[in-house]
Amino acid sequence: MEKINIRFDLTEQQKASRAQLIDLVLKDPRVQAFQKNHHLSDAFISAHAQRFADWSTELTLCVGCPGLHACRQKQTGFVLDLDMDGYLQPVLKPCAYQAQLDQQTAHAKAYLMRDGGQEFLLAEMSQLLNAPFEPDYASALAPLTAWLENPTFRGFFLYGPSGVGKTYLAAAVLNHFAKRGETVALVHVPTLAITLKQSFDAPDHIESMLATIKRAKVVVFDDLGAESPSGWFRDEILLPLLNYRMDHQKKTWFTSNLTMEGCRSHFRYNLKGDDEALKANRLMERIEALSDPLLVRGKNRRNPG
């Protein structure tokens, strides 16, 4: 069979456009630096002119960028780069800001469970101590710092108005241990209650989640008392979890908009409105054994106005 050769001839306009592209690429300082570093000929650059042009255009988007919040790339924090290892290959690489964030959040792997945004991974006690917080909020930092210097399994029950920063403080404590390679968990109690309720017909999944929370060396039960009243969640979920952590003396913290007495009232009634004070007291005994109450006050950081 005779071989068929298919050839596409460029129009004069296309030839002129390509010649102009090659000329621009060869004069591009970025391309010239790449060419010099990899000892490439002008012919090689010309043969891959479009790829080099795309690369330079992508890099231009990063010029003057103030941070990830203003990223103009298609994938935030990642920029098209070129690798030369025998042949020219485009690759996506993290920019300097993304690389810095990756380094700052490397301890995320120590979280067995994390309910909350990435901002909690950036919470750091040393930065909090140097921040110009109002006296009411700053007063809560001293006992937390003292505890971190000599931690025991008894943590703190951080309570106070909504939005003052209780969870952020607790996250800073978790990060302190996570950066040392200890397993931690940030458990949003209302989310846990909903998730387990939806998994009611999957007991293996429930058991797996509870085992994860038990296994973590340091746990924060966040927003306790904000979940809907449920005798099942109180008696079959929270009580065994806290009982285990108490018996094994595992570091446990809580955050809540309620005082401990407020939590006692919250857990006293089931969905039917039945008074179950004895069961509520059993749970509160575990909470009181695992933590000391600490009032956190200050301005509302979610709605500063």
Short mmCIF file of C-alpha atoms in Angstrom, two decimals:
data_model
loop_
_atom_site.label_atom_id
_atom_site.label_comp_id
_atom_site.label_asym_id
_atom_site.label_seq_id
_atom_site.Cartn_x
_atom_site.Cartn_y
_atom_site.Cartn_z
CA MET A 1 0.00 0.00 0.00
CA GLU A 2 1.35 3.38 -0.92
CA LYS A 3 2.01 5.72 2.02
CA ILE A 4 -0.12 8.84 2.01
CA ASN A 5 1.55 12.06 3.12
CA ILE A 6 -0.75 14.71 4.53
CA ARG A 7 0.67 18.19 4.62
CA PHE A 8 -0.90 21.40 5.80
CA ASP A 9 0.55 24.57 4.39
CA LEU A 10 0.24 27.73 6.42
CA THR A 11 -1.22 30.79 4.82
CA GLU A 12 0.93 33.85 4.50
CA GLN A 13 -0.99 35.45 7.37
CA GLN A 14 -0.44 32.39 9.57
CA LYS A 15 3.24 32.36 8.71
CA ALA A 16 3.52 36.03 9.63
CA SER A 17 1.69 35.47 12.92
CA ARG A 18 3.95 32.55 13.83
CA ALA A 19 7.07 34.51 12.93
CA GLN A 20 5.87 37.33 15.16
CA LEU A 21 5.18 34.88 18.01
CA ILE A 22 8.64 33.34 17.67
CA ASP A 23 10.24 36.78 17.67
CA LEU A 24 8.37 37.78 20.84
CA VAL A 25 9.23 34.52 22.59
CA LEU A 26 12.93 34.75 21.72
CA LYS A 27 13.02 38.28 23.17
CA ASP A 28 11.13 37.36 26.35
CA PRO A 29 13.52 37.68 29.37
CA ARG A 30 11.89 34.68 31.07
CA VAL A 31 12.36 32.51 28.00
CA GLN A 32 15.93 33.74 27.54
CA ALA A 33 16.75 32.79 31.13
CA PHE A 34 15.15 29.36 30.66
CA GLN A 35 17.04 28.90 27.38
CA LYS A 36 20.36 29.79 29.00
CA ASN A 37 19.81 27.57 32.07
CA HIS A 38 18.98 24.54 29.92
CA HIS A 39 21.37 25.27 27.03
CA LEU A 40 18.64 25.31 24.39
CA SER A 41 18.99 26.47 20.81
CA ASP A 42 16.90 29.15 19.14
CA ALA A 43 15.52 26.41 16.92
CA PHE A 44 14.22 24.50 19.94
CA ILE A 45 12.57 27.63 21.34
CA SER A 46 11.03 28.37 17.94
CA ALA A 47 9.67 24.83 17.64
CA HIS A 48 7.91 25.21 21.00
CA ALA A 49 7.05 28.88 20.69
CA GLN A 50 3.38 28.54 21.66
CA ARG A 51 4.19 26.56 24.79
CA PHE A 52 6.73 29.15 25.90
CA ALA A 53 4.27 31.96 25.14
CA ASP A 54 1.55 30.30 27.24
CA TRP A 55 4.04 29.79 30.07
CA SER A 56 5.10 33.44 30.05
CA THR A 57 1.47 34.59 29.98
CA GLU A 58 0.67 32.46 33.04
CA LEU A 59 3.68 33.84 34.93
CA THR A 60 2.61 37.39 34.10
CA LEU A 61 -0.64 36.81 36.00
CA CYS A 62 1.43 36.41 39.18
CA VAL A 63 3.28 39.72 38.84
CA GLY A 64 2.40 42.01 41.74
CA CYS A 65 0.10 39.42 43.36
CA PRO A 66 -0.46 40.36 47.05
CA GLY A 67 -1.53 36.87 48.15
CA LEU A 68 -3.77 33.87 47.57
CA HIS A 69 -6.89 35.94 48.19
CA ALA A 70 -6.17 37.84 44.95
CA CYS A 71 -4.90 34.90 42.87
CA ARG A 72 -5.72 35.21 39.15
CA GLN A 73 -4.71 31.70 38.15
CA LYS A 74 -7.26 29.09 37.09
CA GLN A 75 -6.36 26.98 40.12
CA THR A 76 -5.75 29.18 43.14
CA GLY A 77 -2.16 29.00 44.34
CA PHE A 78 -0.85 27.01 41.38
CA VAL A 79 0.95 28.32 38.31
CA LEU A 80 1.93 26.70 35.02
CA ASP A 81 5.66 25.98 34.92
CA LEU A 82 7.99 24.21 32.52
CA ASP A 83 10.29 21.30 33.27
CA MET A 84 13.09 20.25 30.93
CA ASP A 85 14.16 16.66 31.45
CA GLY A 86 14.99 15.42 28.00
CA TYR A 87 11.83 17.04 26.68
CA LEU A 88 9.75 20.08 27.48
CA GLN A 89 6.91 19.32 29.88
CA PRO A 90 4.29 21.68 31.35
CA VAL A 91 3.60 21.17 35.08
CA LEU A 92 1.47 22.87 37.70
CA LYS A 93 3.49 24.03 40.67
CA PRO A 94 2.51 25.86 43.88
CA CYS A 95 3.38 29.53 43.96
CA ALA A 96 5.39 31.02 46.83
CA TYR A 97 2.23 31.90 48.76
CA GLN A 98 0.77 28.40 48.35
CA ALA A 99 4.09 26.80 49.31
CA GLN A 100 4.16 28.93 52.46
CA LEU A 101 0.57 27.95 53.30
CA ASP A 102 1.37 24.27 52.72
CA GLN A 103 4.25 24.59 55.15
CA GLN A 104 2.09 26.38 57.73
CA THR A 105 -0.61 23.70 57.51
CA ALA A 106 1.59 20.60 57.23
CA HIS A 107 0.39 19.53 60.68
CA ALA A 108 -3.11 18.95 59.26
CA LYS A 109 -2.12 15.31 58.80
CA ALA A 110 -2.18 14.93 62.61
CA TYR A 111 -5.92 15.71 62.64
CA LEU A 112 -7.96 12.52 62.76
CA MET A 113 -11.10 14.67 62.44
CA ARG A 114 -11.40 18.37 61.69
CA ASP A 115 -14.72 20.16 61.57
CA GLY A 116 -13.94 23.70 60.52
CA GLY A 117 -12.20 25.81 57.91
CA GLN A 118 -8.51 26.01 57.08
CA GLU A 119 -8.22 29.19 59.14
CA PHE A 120 -8.26 27.08 62.29
CA LEU A 121 -5.06 25.35 61.13
CA LEU A 122 -3.33 28.74 61.24
CA ALA A 123 -4.28 29.45 64.86
CA GLU A 124 -1.14 29.68 66.94
CA MET A 125 -0.87 30.50 70.62
CA SER A 126 2.36 32.50 70.30
CA GLN A 127 0.70 34.84 67.80
CA LEU A 128 -2.39 35.16 69.97
CA LEU A 129 -0.24 36.20 72.93
CA ASN A 130 1.31 39.03 70.92
CA ALA A 131 -1.94 40.27 69.37
CA PRO A 132 -3.56 43.48 70.68
CA PHE A 133 -6.72 41.86 72.00
CA GLU A 134 -9.12 43.57 74.37
CA PRO A 135 -8.43 42.81 78.09
CA ASP A 136 -11.51 40.57 78.49
CA TYR A 137 -10.33 38.23 75.76
CA ALA A 138 -6.63 38.43 76.64
CA SER A 139 -7.37 37.37 80.22
CA ALA A 140 -8.31 33.90 78.99
CA LEU A 141 -4.90 33.38 77.37
CA ALA A 142 -2.84 33.21 80.58
CA PRO A 143 -4.37 29.99 81.99
CA LEU A 144 -4.26 28.37 78.55
CA THR A 145 -0.57 29.18 78.19
CA ALA A 146 0.14 27.84 81.66
CA TRP A 147 -1.72 24.63 80.81
CA LEU A 148 0.31 24.14 77.62
CA GLU A 149 3.52 24.40 79.63
CA ASN A 150 2.35 21.60 81.90
CA PRO A 151 -0.61 19.85 80.24
CA THR A 152 -2.80 17.33 82.05
CA PHE A 153 -5.74 15.31 80.79
CA ARG A 154 -8.06 17.90 82.35
CA GLY A 155 -8.56 20.55 79.73
CA PHE A 156 -10.80 23.60 79.73
CA PHE A 157 -14.49 24.13 79.20
CA LEU A 158 -14.39 27.42 77.26
CA TYR A 159 -17.71 29.20 77.48
CA GLY A 160 -18.97 32.64 76.61
CA PRO A 161 -20.94 34.61 74.03
CA SER A 162 -21.10 33.53 70.42
CA GLY A 163 -18.37 34.77 68.12
CA VAL A 164 -15.78 35.81 70.70
CA GLY A 165 -13.19 33.29 69.50
CA LYS A 166 -13.55 30.23 71.73
CA THR A 167 -13.08 27.75 68.89
CA TYR A 168 -10.06 29.64 67.57
CA LEU A 169 -8.42 29.46 71.00
CA ALA A 170 -9.13 25.74 71.22
CA ALA A 171 -7.77 25.23 67.69
CA ALA A 172 -4.53 26.94 68.71
CA VAL A 173 -4.22 24.36 71.48
CA LEU A 174 -4.84 21.49 69.05
CA ASN A 175 -2.25 22.88 66.63
CA HIS A 176 0.28 23.04 69.47
CA PHE A 177 0.06 19.25 69.82
CA ALA A 178 -0.46 18.50 66.12
CA LYS A 179 2.84 20.21 65.27
CA ARG A 180 4.49 17.81 67.69
CA GLY A 181 3.06 14.85 65.84
CA GLU A 182 0.30 14.01 68.34
CA THR A 183 -3.07 12.98 66.96
CA VAL A 184 -5.86 15.52 67.55
CA ALA A 185 -9.51 16.06 66.62
CA LEU A 186 -11.76 19.11 66.35
CA VAL A 187 -15.29 17.75 66.68
CA HIS A 188 -18.22 20.09 66.05
CA VAL A 189 -20.85 18.50 68.28
CA PRO A 190 -23.99 19.57 66.35
CA THR A 191 -22.43 18.26 63.11
CA LEU A 192 -21.50 15.01 64.83
CA ALA A 193 -25.05 14.58 66.09
CA ILE A 194 -26.55 15.12 62.62
CA THR A 195 -23.99 12.88 60.89
CA LEU A 196 -24.53 10.00 63.28
CA LYS A 197 -28.29 10.36 63.14
CA GLN A 198 -28.12 10.10 59.34
CA SER A 199 -25.91 7.01 59.75
CA PHE A 200 -28.29 5.31 62.17
CA ASP A 201 -28.70 2.35 59.83
CA ALA A 202 -24.93 2.00 59.37
CA PRO A 203 -23.64 0.95 62.80
CA ASP A 204 -20.15 0.17 61.43
CA HIS A 205 -19.79 3.76 60.27
CA ILE A 206 -20.92 5.08 63.65
CA GLU A 207 -18.49 2.80 65.46
CA SER A 208 -15.65 3.90 63.19
CA MET A 209 -16.29 7.59 63.90
CA LEU A 210 -16.49 7.02 67.64
CA ALA A 211 -13.29 4.95 67.57
CA THR A 212 -11.52 7.80 65.79
CA ILE A 213 -12.56 10.30 68.44
CA LYS A 214 -11.54 7.94 71.21
CA ARG A 215 -8.15 7.32 69.61
CA ALA A 216 -7.10 10.98 69.30
CA LYS A 217 -4.74 12.10 72.03
CA VAL A 218 -6.30 15.56 72.24
CA VAL A 219 -9.92 16.34 71.37
CA VAL A 220 -11.96 19.54 71.38
CA PHE A 221 -15.74 19.05 71.50
CA ASP A 222 -16.82 22.29 69.87
CA ASP A 223 -20.16 24.08 70.36
CA LEU A 224 -21.45 21.66 72.96
CA GLY A 225 -25.09 22.31 73.77
CA ALA A 226 -25.93 23.74 70.33
CA GLU A 227 -27.15 20.36 69.07
CA SER A 228 -30.85 19.44 69.27
CA PRO A 229 -31.83 17.69 72.52
CA SER A 230 -31.59 13.94 72.09
CA GLY A 231 -31.53 11.25 74.73
CA TRP A 232 -29.95 8.85 72.22
CA PHE A 233 -27.08 11.22 71.39
CA ARG A 234 -26.55 12.07 75.05
CA ASP A 235 -26.61 8.50 76.38
CA GLU A 236 -25.36 6.40 73.44
CA ILE A 237 -22.82 8.76 71.92
CA LEU A 238 -21.53 11.49 74.23
CA LEU A 239 -21.55 9.51 77.48
CA PRO A 240 -19.49 6.55 76.18
CA LEU A 241 -17.07 8.91 74.41
CA LEU A 242 -16.45 11.06 77.46
CA ASN A 243 -16.39 8.07 79.78
CA TYR A 244 -13.67 6.48 77.66
CA ARG A 245 -11.59 9.62 77.55
CA MET A 246 -11.99 10.10 81.29
CA ASP A 247 -11.02 6.51 82.11
CA HIS A 248 -7.98 6.70 79.82
CA GLN A 249 -7.07 10.23 80.98
CA LYS A 250 -6.97 11.67 77.48
CA LYS A 251 -6.75 15.44 77.06
CA THR A 252 -10.23 16.77 76.38
CA TRP A 253 -11.55 20.31 75.85
CA PHE A 254 -14.97 21.80 75.22
CA THR A 255 -16.36 25.03 73.83
CA SER A 256 -19.92 26.20 74.42
CA ASN A 257 -22.12 29.25 74.45
CA LEU A 258 -23.60 27.78 77.65
CA THR A 259 -22.20 27.56 81.13
CA MET A 260 -21.79 24.11 82.64
CA GLU A 261 -25.10 24.57 84.42
CA GLY A 262 -26.64 25.67 81.15
CA CYS A 263 -25.39 22.45 79.57
CA ARG A 264 -26.86 20.48 82.45
CA SER A 265 -30.26 22.02 81.70
CA HIS A 266 -29.79 21.38 77.98
CA PHE A 267 -29.13 17.68 78.50
CA ARG A 268 -31.87 17.29 81.12
CA TYR A 269 -34.76 16.91 78.69
CA ASN A 270 -35.18 14.58 75.74
CA LEU A 271 -37.06 15.31 72.51
CA LYS A 272 -40.36 14.38 74.16
CA GLY A 273 -39.74 16.84 76.97
CA ASP A 274 -39.25 14.13 79.59
CA ASP A 275 -37.22 15.22 82.60
CA GLU A 276 -34.09 13.05 82.74
CA ALA A 277 -32.05 14.90 85.33
CA LEU A 278 -30.19 11.79 86.49
CA LYS A 279 -28.92 11.03 82.98
CA ALA A 280 -27.94 14.66 82.47
CA ASN A 281 -25.99 14.60 85.73
CA ARG A 282 -24.15 11.45 84.66
CA LEU A 283 -22.95 13.19 81.52
CA MET A 284 -22.04 16.40 83.31
CA GLU A 285 -19.96 14.43 85.83
CA ARG A 286 -17.74 13.33 82.94
CA ILE A 287 -17.50 16.85 81.53
CA GLU A 288 -16.58 18.23 84.97
CA ALA A 289 -14.00 15.48 85.44
CA LEU A 290 -12.41 16.27 82.08
CA SER A 291 -12.33 20.07 82.18
CA ASP A 292 -12.30 23.27 84.20
CA PRO A 293 -14.65 26.10 83.22
CA LEU A 294 -13.06 29.22 81.75
CA LEU A 295 -15.06 32.26 80.68
CA VAL A 296 -14.02 33.80 77.36
CA ARG A 297 -15.29 37.32 76.77
CA GLY A 298 -14.66 40.00 74.18
CA LYS A 299 -16.12 41.51 71.06
CA ASN A 300 -18.02 39.45 68.51
CA ARG A 301 -15.46 38.69 65.80
CA ARG A 302 -18.02 37.31 63.37
CA ASN A 303 -20.19 40.44 63.47
CA PRO A 304 -17.94 43.24 64.73
CA GLY A 305 -20.57 45.80 63.92
#
